Amino acid sequence: MSEQLATAPAPGRQPLDDHAAGSVVAHAAEQRAKADVLASVLEDIAANDYPVPEAGVPWEAARDAHLARPA
């Protein structure tokens, strides 16, 4: 994918202002980073098998830790 913004809108498309286009690009980068993390986890599972349950964190503890973080 191109990292540059189009200079002219494609036919049938509504142009975005610079702020909106920047926000969309930033959101795309955040989503790409999340997908990269998921892909690395899946690659680790494929290469090293599933982790044993005893080595993990119960989902309740992970949820409570996440909810305890400041918003």
JSON list of N, CA and C in Angstrom, two decimals:
[
{"chain": "A", "resi": 1, "resn": "MET", "atom": "N", "xyz": [0.82, -1.18, 0.00]},
{"chain": "A", "resi": 1, "resn": "MET", "atom": "CA", "xyz": [0.00, 0.00, 0.00]},
{"chain": "A", "resi": 1, "resn": "MET", "atom": "C", "xyz": [0.87, 1.24, 0.00]},
{"chain": "A", "resi": 2, "resn": "SER", "atom": "N", "xyz": [0.33, 2.27, -0.57]},
{"chain": "A", "resi": 2, "resn": "SER", "atom": "CA", "xyz": [1.07, 3.52, -0.64]},
{"chain": "A", "resi": 2, "resn": "SER", "atom": "C", "xyz": [0.94, 4.29, 0.65]},
{"chain": "A", "resi": 3, "resn": "GLU", "atom": "N", "xyz": [2.01, 4.91, 1.06]},
{"chain": "A", "resi": 3, "resn": "GLU", "atom": "CA", "xyz": [2.00, 5.74, 2.27]},
{"chain": "A", "resi": 3, "resn": "GLU", "atom": "C", "xyz": [1.66, 7.19, 1.92]},
{"chain": "A", "resi": 4, "resn": "GLN", "atom": "N", "xyz": [1.56, 7.50, 0.63]},
{"chain": "A", "resi": 4, "resn": "GLN", "atom": "CA", "xyz": [1.25, 8.85, 0.22]},
{"chain": "A", "resi": 4, "resn": "GLN", "atom": "C", "xyz": [-0.25, 8.99, 0.01]},
{"chain": "A", "resi": 5, "resn": "LEU", "atom": "N", "xyz": [-0.76, 10.19, 0.30]},
{"chain": "A", "resi": 5, "resn": "LEU", "atom": "CA", "xyz": [-2.15, 10.48, 0.08]},
{"chain": "A", "resi": 5, "resn": "LEU", "atom": "C", "xyz": [-2.34, 10.86, -1.39]},
{"chain": "A", "resi": 6, "resn": "ALA", "atom": "N", "xyz": [-3.47, 10.52, -1.95]},
{"chain": "A", "resi": 6, "resn": "ALA", "atom": "CA", "xyz": [-3.75, 10.87, -3.34]},
{"chain": "A", "resi": 6, "resn": "ALA", "atom": "C", "xyz": [-3.90, 12.38, -3.46]},
{"chain": "A", "resi": 7, "resn": "THR", "atom": "N", "xyz": [-3.43, 12.93, -4.56]},
{"chain": "A", "resi": 7, "resn": "THR", "atom": "CA", "xyz": [-3.52, 14.38, -4.76]},
{"chain": "A", "resi": 7, "resn": "THR", "atom": "C", "xyz": [-4.88, 14.78, -5.28]},
{"chain": "A", "resi": 8, "resn": "ALA", "atom": "N", "xyz": [-5.55, 13.93, -6.02]},
{"chain": "A", "resi": 8, "resn": "ALA", "atom": "CA", "xyz": [-6.89, 14.22, -6.54]},
{"chain": "A", "resi": 8, "resn": "ALA", "atom": "C", "xyz": [-7.80, 13.05, -6.19]},
{"chain": "A", "resi": 9, "resn": "PRO", "atom": "N", "xyz": [-9.04, 13.36, -5.76]},
{"chain": "A", "resi": 9, "resn": "PRO", "atom": "CA", "xyz": [-9.94, 12.26, -5.41]},
{"chain": "A", "resi": 9, "resn": "PRO", "atom": "C", "xyz": [-10.31, 11.43, -6.64]},
{"chain": "A", "resi": 10, "resn": "ALA", "atom": "N", "xyz": [-10.50, 10.17, -6.42]},
{"chain": "A", "resi": 10, "resn": "ALA", "atom": "CA", "xyz": [-10.92, 9.27, -7.48]},
{"chain": "A", "resi": 10, "resn": "ALA", "atom": "C", "xyz": [-12.37, 9.59, -7.85]},
{"chain": "A", "resi": 11, "resn": "PRO", "atom": "N", "xyz": [-12.76, 9.30, -9.07]},
{"chain": "A", "resi": 11, "resn": "PRO", "atom": "CA", "xyz": [-14.16, 9.55, -9.46]},
{"chain": "A", "resi": 11, "resn": "PRO", "atom": "C", "xyz": [-15.11, 8.79, -8.54]},
{"chain": "A", "resi": 12, "resn": "GLY", "atom": "N", "xyz": [-16.17, 9.45, -8.15]},
{"chain": "A", "resi": 12, "resn": "GLY", "atom": "CA", "xyz": [-17.16, 8.82, -7.28]},
{"chain": "A", "resi": 12, "resn": "GLY", "atom": "C", "xyz": [-16.78, 8.83, -5.81]},
{"chain": "A", "resi": 13, "resn": "ARG", "atom": "N", "xyz": [-15.71, 9.54, -5.46]},
{"chain": "A", "resi": 13, "resn": "ARG", "atom": "CA", "xyz": [-15.27, 9.62, -4.06]},
{"chain": "A", "resi": 13, "resn": "ARG", "atom": "C", "xyz": [-15.35, 11.05, -3.56]},
{"chain": "A", "resi": 14, "resn": "GLN", "atom": "N", "xyz": [-15.66, 11.20, -2.30]},
{"chain": "A", "resi": 14, "resn": "GLN", "atom": "CA", "xyz": [-15.71, 12.52, -1.68]},
{"chain": "A", "resi": 14, "resn": "GLN", "atom": "C", "xyz": [-14.34, 12.84, -1.09]},
{"chain": "A", "resi": 15, "resn": "PRO", "atom": "N", "xyz": [-13.76, 14.00, -1.40]},
{"chain": "A", "resi": 15, "resn": "PRO", "atom": "CA", "xyz": [-12.43, 14.32, -0.88]},
{"chain": "A", "resi": 15, "resn": "PRO", "atom": "C", "xyz": [-12.46, 14.56, 0.63]},
{"chain": "A", "resi": 16, "resn": "LEU", "atom": "N", "xyz": [-11.34, 14.27, 1.29]},
{"chain": "A", "resi": 16, "resn": "LEU", "atom": "CA", "xyz": [-11.18, 14.52, 2.72]},
{"chain": "A", "resi": 16, "resn": "LEU", "atom": "C", "xyz": [-10.30, 15.74, 2.90]},
{"chain": "A", "resi": 17, "resn": "ASP", "atom": "N", "xyz": [-10.55, 16.48, 3.98]},
{"chain": "A", "resi": 17, "resn": "ASP", "atom": "CA", "xyz": [-9.62, 17.56, 4.28]},
{"chain": "A", "resi": 17, "resn": "ASP", "atom": "C", "xyz": [-8.35, 16.95, 4.89]},
{"chain": "A", "resi": 18, "resn": "ASP", "atom": "N", "xyz": [-7.32, 17.76, 5.03]},
{"chain": "A", "resi": 18, "resn": "ASP", "atom": "CA", "xyz": [-6.03, 17.24, 5.50]},
{"chain": "A", "resi": 18, "resn": "ASP", "atom": "C", "xyz": [-6.12, 16.62, 6.88]},
{"chain": "A", "resi": 19, "resn": "HIS", "atom": "N", "xyz": [-6.89, 17.23, 7.79]},
{"chain": "A", "resi": 19, "resn": "HIS", "atom": "CA", "xyz": [-7.01, 16.70, 9.15]},
{"chain": "A", "resi": 19, "resn": "HIS", "atom": "C", "xyz": [-7.70, 15.33, 9.13]},
{"chain": "A", "resi": 20, "resn": "ALA", "atom": "N", "xyz": [-8.79, 15.21, 8.38]},
{"chain": "A", "resi": 20, "resn": "ALA", "atom": "CA", "xyz": [-9.51, 13.94, 8.31]},
{"chain": "A", "resi": 20, "resn": "ALA", "atom": "C", "xyz": [-8.64, 12.86, 7.67]},
{"chain": "A", "resi": 21, "resn": "ALA", "atom": "N", "xyz": [-7.94, 13.21, 6.61]},
{"chain": "A", "resi": 21, "resn": "ALA", "atom": "CA", "xyz": [-7.06, 12.24, 5.95]},
{"chain": "A", "resi": 21, "resn": "ALA", "atom": "C", "xyz": [-5.96, 11.79, 6.90]},
{"chain": "A", "resi": 22, "resn": "GLY", "atom": "N", "xyz": [-5.40, 12.72, 7.66]},
{"chain": "A", "resi": 22, "resn": "GLY", "atom": "CA", "xyz": [-4.37, 12.36, 8.64]},
{"chain": "A", "resi": 22, "resn": "GLY", "atom": "C", "xyz": [-4.91, 11.44, 9.71]},
{"chain": "A", "resi": 23, "resn": "SER", "atom": "N", "xyz": [-6.14, 11.68, 10.15]},
{"chain": "A", "resi": 23, "resn": "SER", "atom": "CA", "xyz": [-6.77, 10.82, 11.16]},
{"chain": "A", "resi": 23, "resn": "SER", "atom": "C", "xyz": [-6.98, 9.41, 10.63]},
{"chain": "A", "resi": 24, "resn": "VAL", "atom": "N", "xyz": [-7.41, 9.31, 9.37]},
{"chain": "A", "resi": 24, "resn": "VAL", "atom": "CA", "xyz": [-7.63, 8.00, 8.77]},
{"chain": "A", "resi": 24, "resn": "VAL", "atom": "C", "xyz": [-6.30, 7.24, 8.65]},
{"chain": "A", "resi": 25, "resn": "VAL", "atom": "N", "xyz": [-5.26, 7.94, 8.22]},
{"chain": "A", "resi": 25, "resn": "VAL", "atom": "CA", "xyz": [-3.94, 7.30, 8.09]},
{"chain": "A", "resi": 25, "resn": "VAL", "atom": "C", "xyz": [-3.44, 6.85, 9.47]},
{"chain": "A", "resi": 26, "resn": "ALA", "atom": "N", "xyz": [-3.64, 7.67, 10.51]},
{"chain": "A", "resi": 26, "resn": "ALA", "atom": "CA", "xyz": [-3.21, 7.29, 11.86]},
{"chain": "A", "resi": 26, "resn": "ALA", "atom": "C", "xyz": [-3.99, 6.07, 12.34]},
{"chain": "A", "resi": 27, "resn": "HIS", "atom": "N", "xyz": [-5.29, 6.03, 12.07]},
{"chain": "A", "resi": 27, "resn": "HIS", "atom": "CA", "xyz": [-6.10, 4.87, 12.48]},
{"chain": "A", "resi": 27, "resn": "HIS", "atom": "C", "xyz": [-5.63, 3.61, 11.75]},
{"chain": "A", "resi": 28, "resn": "ALA", "atom": "N", "xyz": [-5.34, 3.75, 10.47]},
{"chain": "A", "resi": 28, "resn": "ALA", "atom": "CA", "xyz": [-4.84, 2.60, 9.69]},
{"chain": "A", "resi": 28, "resn": "ALA", "atom": "C", "xyz": [-3.53, 2.09, 10.28]},
{"chain": "A", "resi": 29, "resn": "ALA", "atom": "N", "xyz": [-2.65, 3.00, 10.70]},
{"chain": "A", "resi": 29, "resn": "ALA", "atom": "CA", "xyz": [-1.38, 2.58, 11.29]},
{"chain": "A", "resi": 29, "resn": "ALA", "atom": "C", "xyz": [-1.60, 1.85, 12.61]},
{"chain": "A", "resi": 30, "resn": "GLU", "atom": "N", "xyz": [-2.55, 2.32, 13.42]},
{"chain": "A", "resi": 30, "resn": "GLU", "atom": "CA", "xyz": [-2.86, 1.64, 14.68]},
{"chain": "A", "resi": 30, "resn": "GLU", "atom": "C", "xyz": [-3.40, 0.23, 14.42]},
{"chain": "A", "resi": 31, "resn": "GLN", "atom": "N", "xyz": [-4.29, 0.11, 13.45]},
{"chain": "A", "resi": 31, "resn": "GLN", "atom": "CA", "xyz": [-4.86, -1.20, 13.13]},
{"chain": "A", "resi": 31, "resn": "GLN", "atom": "C", "xyz": [-3.80, -2.13, 12.57]},
{"chain": "A", "resi": 32, "resn": "ARG", "atom": "N", "xyz": [-2.89, -1.60, 11.76]},
{"chain": "A", "resi": 32, "resn": "ARG", "atom": "CA", "xyz": [-1.80, -2.41, 11.20]},
{"chain": "A", "resi": 32, "resn": "ARG", "atom": "C", "xyz": [-0.90, -2.91, 12.32]},
{"chain": "A", "resi": 33, "resn": "ALA", "atom": "N", "xyz": [-0.63, -2.06, 13.31]},
{"chain": "A", "resi": 33, "resn": "ALA", "atom": "CA", "xyz": [0.21, -2.48, 14.43]},
{"chain": "A", "resi": 33, "resn": "ALA", "atom": "C", "xyz": [-0.47, -3.59, 15.23]},
{"chain": "A", "resi": 34, "resn": "LYS", "atom": "N", "xyz": [-1.77, -3.48, 15.44]},
{"chain": "A", "resi": 34, "resn": "LYS", "atom": "CA", "xyz": [-2.50, -4.54, 16.14]},
{"chain": "A", "resi": 34, "resn": "LYS", "atom": "C", "xyz": [-2.46, -5.85, 15.35]},
{"chain": "A", "resi": 35, "resn": "ALA", "atom": "N", "xyz": [-2.63, -5.75, 14.05]},
{"chain": "A", "resi": 35, "resn": "ALA", "atom": "CA", "xyz": [-2.58, -6.95, 13.22]},
{"chain": "A", "resi": 35, "resn": "ALA", "atom": "C", "xyz": [-1.19, -7.58, 13.25]},
{"chain": "A", "resi": 36, "resn": "ASP", "atom": "N", "xyz": [-0.16, -6.75, 13.29]},
{"chain": "A", "resi": 36, "resn": "ASP", "atom": "CA", "xyz": [1.21, -7.28, 13.37]},
{"chain": "A", "resi": 36, "resn": "ASP", "atom": "C", "xyz": [1.44, -8.03, 14.67]},
{"chain": "A", "resi": 37, "resn": "VAL", "atom": "N", "xyz": [0.87, -7.52, 15.78]},
{"chain": "A", "resi": 37, "resn": "VAL", "atom": "CA", "xyz": [1.01, -8.21, 17.06]},
{"chain": "A", "resi": 37, "resn": "VAL", "atom": "C", "xyz": [0.29, -9.56, 17.00]},
{"chain": "A", "resi": 38, "resn": "LEU", "atom": "N", "xyz": [-0.91, -9.57, 16.47]},
{"chain": "A", "resi": 38, "resn": "LEU", "atom": "CA", "xyz": [-1.66, -10.83, 16.35]},
{"chain": "A", "resi": 38, "resn": "LEU", "atom": "C", "xyz": [-0.90, -11.81, 15.47]},
{"chain": "A", "resi": 39, "resn": "ALA", "atom": "N", "xyz": [-0.38, -11.33, 14.34]},
{"chain": "A", "resi": 39, "resn": "ALA", "atom": "CA", "xyz": [0.38, -12.20, 13.44]},
{"chain": "A", "resi": 39, "resn": "ALA", "atom": "C", "xyz": [1.59, -12.79, 14.14]},
{"chain": "A", "resi": 40, "resn": "SER", "atom": "N", "xyz": [2.28, -12.01, 14.96]},
{"chain": "A", "resi": 40, "resn": "SER", "atom": "CA", "xyz": [3.47, -12.53, 15.65]},
{"chain": "A", "resi": 40, "resn": "SER", "atom": "C", "xyz": [3.08, -13.59, 16.67]},
{"chain": "A", "resi": 41, "resn": "VAL", "atom": "N", "xyz": [1.94, -13.41, 17.33]},
{"chain": "A", "resi": 41, "resn": "VAL", "atom": "CA", "xyz": [1.48, -14.42, 18.28]},
{"chain": "A", "resi": 41, "resn": "VAL", "atom": "C", "xyz": [1.15, -15.73, 17.54]},
{"chain": "A", "resi": 42, "resn": "LEU", "atom": "N", "xyz": [0.46, -15.61, 16.42]},
{"chain": "A", "resi": 42, "resn": "LEU", "atom": "CA", "xyz": [0.11, -16.80, 15.65]},
{"chain": "A", "resi": 42, "resn": "LEU", "atom": "C", "xyz": [1.35, -17.50, 15.10]},
{"chain": "A", "resi": 43, "resn": "GLU", "atom": "N", "xyz": [2.33, -16.72, 14.65]},
{"chain": "A", "resi": 43, "resn": "GLU", "atom": "CA", "xyz": [3.57, -17.31, 14.17]},
{"chain": "A", "resi": 43, "resn": "GLU", "atom": "C", "xyz": [4.31, -18.04, 15.29]},
{"chain": "A", "resi": 44, "resn": "ASP", "atom": "N", "xyz": [4.29, -17.46, 16.50]},
{"chain": "A", "resi": 44, "resn": "ASP", "atom": "CA", "xyz": [4.92, -18.12, 17.64]},
{"chain": "A", "resi": 44, "resn": "ASP", "atom": "C", "xyz": [4.23, -19.43, 17.96]},
{"chain": "A", "resi": 45, "resn": "ILE", "atom": "N", "xyz": [2.90, -19.44, 17.92]},
{"chain": "A", "resi": 45, "resn": "ILE", "atom": "CA", "xyz": [2.16, -20.68, 18.18]},
{"chain": "A", "resi": 45, "resn": "ILE", "atom": "C", "xyz": [2.50, -21.72, 17.11]},
{"chain": "A", "resi": 46, "resn": "ALA", "atom": "N", "xyz": [2.56, -21.29, 15.85]},
{"chain": "A", "resi": 46, "resn": "ALA", "atom": "CA", "xyz": [2.87, -22.22, 14.77]},
{"chain": "A", "resi": 46, "resn": "ALA", "atom": "C", "xyz": [4.27, -22.81, 14.92]},
{"chain": "A", "resi": 47, "resn": "ALA", "atom": "N", "xyz": [5.21, -21.99, 15.37]},
{"chain": "A", "resi": 47, "resn": "ALA", "atom": "CA", "xyz": [6.60, -22.46, 15.48]},
{"chain": "A", "resi": 47, "resn": "ALA", "atom": "C", "xyz": [6.85, -23.25, 16.75]},
{"chain": "A", "resi": 48, "resn": "ASN", "atom": "N", "xyz": [6.14, -22.92, 17.84]},
{"chain": "A", "resi": 48, "resn": "ASN", "atom": "CA", "xyz": [6.47, -23.49, 19.15]},
{"chain": "A", "resi": 48, "resn": "ASN", "atom": "C", "xyz": [5.32, -24.22, 19.83]},
{"chain": "A", "resi": 49, "resn": "ASP", "atom": "N", "xyz": [4.23, -24.45, 19.13]},
{"chain": "A", "resi": 49, "resn": "ASP", "atom": "CA", "xyz": [3.03, -25.09, 19.70]},
{"chain": "A", "resi": 49, "resn": "ASP", "atom": "C", "xyz": [2.34, -24.15, 20.68]},
{"chain": "A", "resi": 50, "resn": "TYR", "atom": "N", "xyz": [1.21, -24.62, 21.20]},
{"chain": "A", "resi": 50, "resn": "TYR", "atom": "CA", "xyz": [0.44, -23.83, 22.16]},
{"chain": "A", "resi": 50, "resn": "TYR", "atom": "C", "xyz": [1.19, -23.75, 23.49]},
{"chain": "A", "resi": 51, "resn": "PRO", "atom": "N", "xyz": [1.09, -22.60, 24.18]},
{"chain": "A", "resi": 51, "resn": "PRO", "atom": "CA", "xyz": [1.67, -22.55, 25.52]},
{"chain": "A", "resi": 51, "resn": "PRO", "atom": "C", "xyz": [0.82, -23.38, 26.49]},
{"chain": "A", "resi": 52, "resn": "VAL", "atom": "N", "xyz": [1.45, -23.87, 27.54]},
{"chain": "A", "resi": 52, "resn": "VAL", "atom": "CA", "xyz": [0.69, -24.64, 28.53]},
{"chain": "A", "resi": 52, "resn": "VAL", "atom": "C", "xyz": [-0.19, -23.68, 29.33]},
{"chain": "A", "resi": 53, "resn": "PRO", "atom": "N", "xyz": [-1.38, -24.11, 29.71]},
{"chain": "A", "resi": 53, "resn": "PRO", "atom": "CA", "xyz": [-2.29, -23.21, 30.43]},
{"chain": "A", "resi": 53, "resn": "PRO", "atom": "C", "xyz": [-1.68, -22.66, 31.73]},
{"chain": "A", "resi": 54, "resn": "GLU", "atom": "N", "xyz": [-0.84, -23.44, 32.39]},
{"chain": "A", "resi": 54, "resn": "GLU", "atom": "CA", "xyz": [-0.26, -22.98, 33.65]},
{"chain": "A", "resi": 54, "resn": "GLU", "atom": "C", "xyz": [0.66, -21.77, 33.46]},
{"chain": "A", "resi": 55, "resn": "ALA", "atom": "N", "xyz": [1.17, -21.57, 32.26]},
{"chain": "A", "resi": 55, "resn": "ALA", "atom": "CA", "xyz": [2.09, -20.46, 31.99]},
{"chain": "A", "resi": 55, "resn": "ALA", "atom": "C", "xyz": [1.34, -19.16, 31.68]},
{"chain": "A", "resi": 56, "resn": "GLY", "atom": "N", "xyz": [0.03, -19.23, 31.51]},
{"chain": "A", "resi": 56, "resn": "GLY", "atom": "CA", "xyz": [-0.75, -18.06, 31.13]},
{"chain": "A", "resi": 56, "resn": "GLY", "atom": "C", "xyz": [-1.34, -17.32, 32.31]},
{"chain": "A", "resi": 57, "resn": "VAL", "atom": "N", "xyz": [-2.07, -16.27, 31.98]},
{"chain": "A", "resi": 57, "resn": "VAL", "atom": "CA", "xyz": [-2.78, -15.46, 32.97]},
{"chain": "A", "resi": 57, "resn": "VAL", "atom": "C", "xyz": [-4.27, -15.71, 32.78]},
{"chain": "A", "resi": 58, "resn": "PRO", "atom": "N", "xyz": [-5.00, -16.02, 33.85]},
{"chain": "A", "resi": 58, "resn": "PRO", "atom": "CA", "xyz": [-6.45, -16.20, 33.69]},
{"chain": "A", "resi": 58, "resn": "PRO", "atom": "C", "xyz": [-7.09, -14.94, 33.10]},
{"chain": "A", "resi": 59, "resn": "TRP", "atom": "N", "xyz": [-8.10, -15.12, 32.27]},
{"chain": "A", "resi": 59, "resn": "TRP", "atom": "CA", "xyz": [-8.68, -13.97, 31.59]},
{"chain": "A", "resi": 59, "resn": "TRP", "atom": "C", "xyz": [-9.28, -12.99, 32.59]},
{"chain": "A", "resi": 60, "resn": "GLU", "atom": "N", "xyz": [-9.77, -13.47, 33.73]},
{"chain": "A", "resi": 60, "resn": "GLU", "atom": "CA", "xyz": [-10.33, -12.57, 34.73]},
{"chain": "A", "resi": 60, "resn": "GLU", "atom": "C", "xyz": [-9.26, -11.62, 35.26]},
{"chain": "A", "resi": 61, "resn": "ALA", "atom": "N", "xyz": [-8.06, -12.16, 35.52]},
{"chain": "A", "resi": 61, "resn": "ALA", "atom": "CA", "xyz": [-6.96, -11.32, 36.02]},
{"chain": "A", "resi": 61, "resn": "ALA", "atom": "C", "xyz": [-6.52, -10.31, 34.96]},
{"chain": "A", "resi": 62, "resn": "ALA", "atom": "N", "xyz": [-6.46, -10.75, 33.71]},
{"chain": "A", "resi": 62, "resn": "ALA", "atom": "CA", "xyz": [-6.09, -9.84, 32.63]},
{"chain": "A", "resi": 62, "resn": "ALA", "atom": "C", "xyz": [-7.14, -8.74, 32.47]},
{"chain": "A", "resi": 63, "resn": "ARG", "atom": "N", "xyz": [-8.42, -9.12, 32.57]},
{"chain": "A", "resi": 63, "resn": "ARG", "atom": "CA", "xyz": [-9.51, -8.14, 32.47]},
{"chain": "A", "resi": 63, "resn": "ARG", "atom": "C", "xyz": [-9.43, -7.14, 33.60]},
{"chain": "A", "resi": 64, "resn": "ASP", "atom": "N", "xyz": [-9.26, -7.62, 34.82]},
{"chain": "A", "resi": 64, "resn": "ASP", "atom": "CA", "xyz": [-9.20, -6.72, 35.97]},
{"chain": "A", "resi": 64, "resn": "ASP", "atom": "C", "xyz": [-8.01, -5.78, 35.89]},
{"chain": "A", "resi": 65, "resn": "ALA", "atom": "N", "xyz": [-6.88, -6.27, 35.43]},
{"chain": "A", "resi": 65, "resn": "ALA", "atom": "CA", "xyz": [-5.69, -5.42, 35.28]},
{"chain": "A", "resi": 65, "resn": "ALA", "atom": "C", "xyz": [-5.95, -4.36, 34.21]},
{"chain": "A", "resi": 66, "resn": "HIS", "atom": "N", "xyz": [-6.61, -4.76, 33.14]},
{"chain": "A", "resi": 66, "resn": "HIS", "atom": "CA", "xyz": [-6.90, -3.80, 32.08]},
{"chain": "A", "resi": 66, "resn": "HIS", "atom": "C", "xyz": [-7.88, -2.73, 32.57]},
{"chain": "A", "resi": 67, "resn": "LEU", "atom": "N", "xyz": [-8.90, -3.14, 33.30]},
{"chain": "A", "resi": 67, "resn": "LEU", "atom": "CA", "xyz": [-9.90, -2.18, 33.79]},
{"chain": "A", "resi": 67, "resn": "LEU", "atom": "C", "xyz": [-9.32, -1.28, 34.87]},
{"chain": "A", "resi": 68, "resn": "ALA", "atom": "N", "xyz": [-8.28, -1.70, 35.55]},
{"chain": "A", "resi": 68, "resn": "ALA", "atom": "CA", "xyz": [-7.67, -0.88, 36.60]},
{"chain": "A", "resi": 68, "resn": "ALA", "atom": "C", "xyz": [-6.78, 0.23, 36.02]},
{"chain": "A", "resi": 69, "resn": "ARG", "atom": "N", "xyz": [-6.40, 0.11, 34.75]},
{"chain": "A", "resi": 69, "resn": "ARG", "atom": "CA", "xyz": [-5.57, 1.15, 34.12]},
{"chain": "A", "resi": 69, "resn": "ARG", "atom": "C", "xyz": [-6.37, 2.44, 33.98]},
{"chain": "A", "resi": 70, "resn": "PRO", "atom": "N", "xyz": [-5.67, 3.57, 34.10]},
{"chain": "A", "resi": 70, "resn": "PRO", "atom": "CA", "xyz": [-6.40, 4.84, 33.90]},
{"chain": "A", "resi": 70, "resn": "PRO", "atom": "C", "xyz": [-6.86, 4.96, 32.44]},
{"chain": "A", "resi": 71, "resn": "ALA", "atom": "N", "xyz": [-8.01, 5.58, 32.27]},
{"chain": "A", "resi": 71, "resn": "ALA", "atom": "CA", "xyz": [-8.60, 5.71, 30.92]},
{"chain": "A", "resi": 71, "resn": "ALA", "atom": "C", "xyz": [-7.86, 6.69, 30.05]}
]
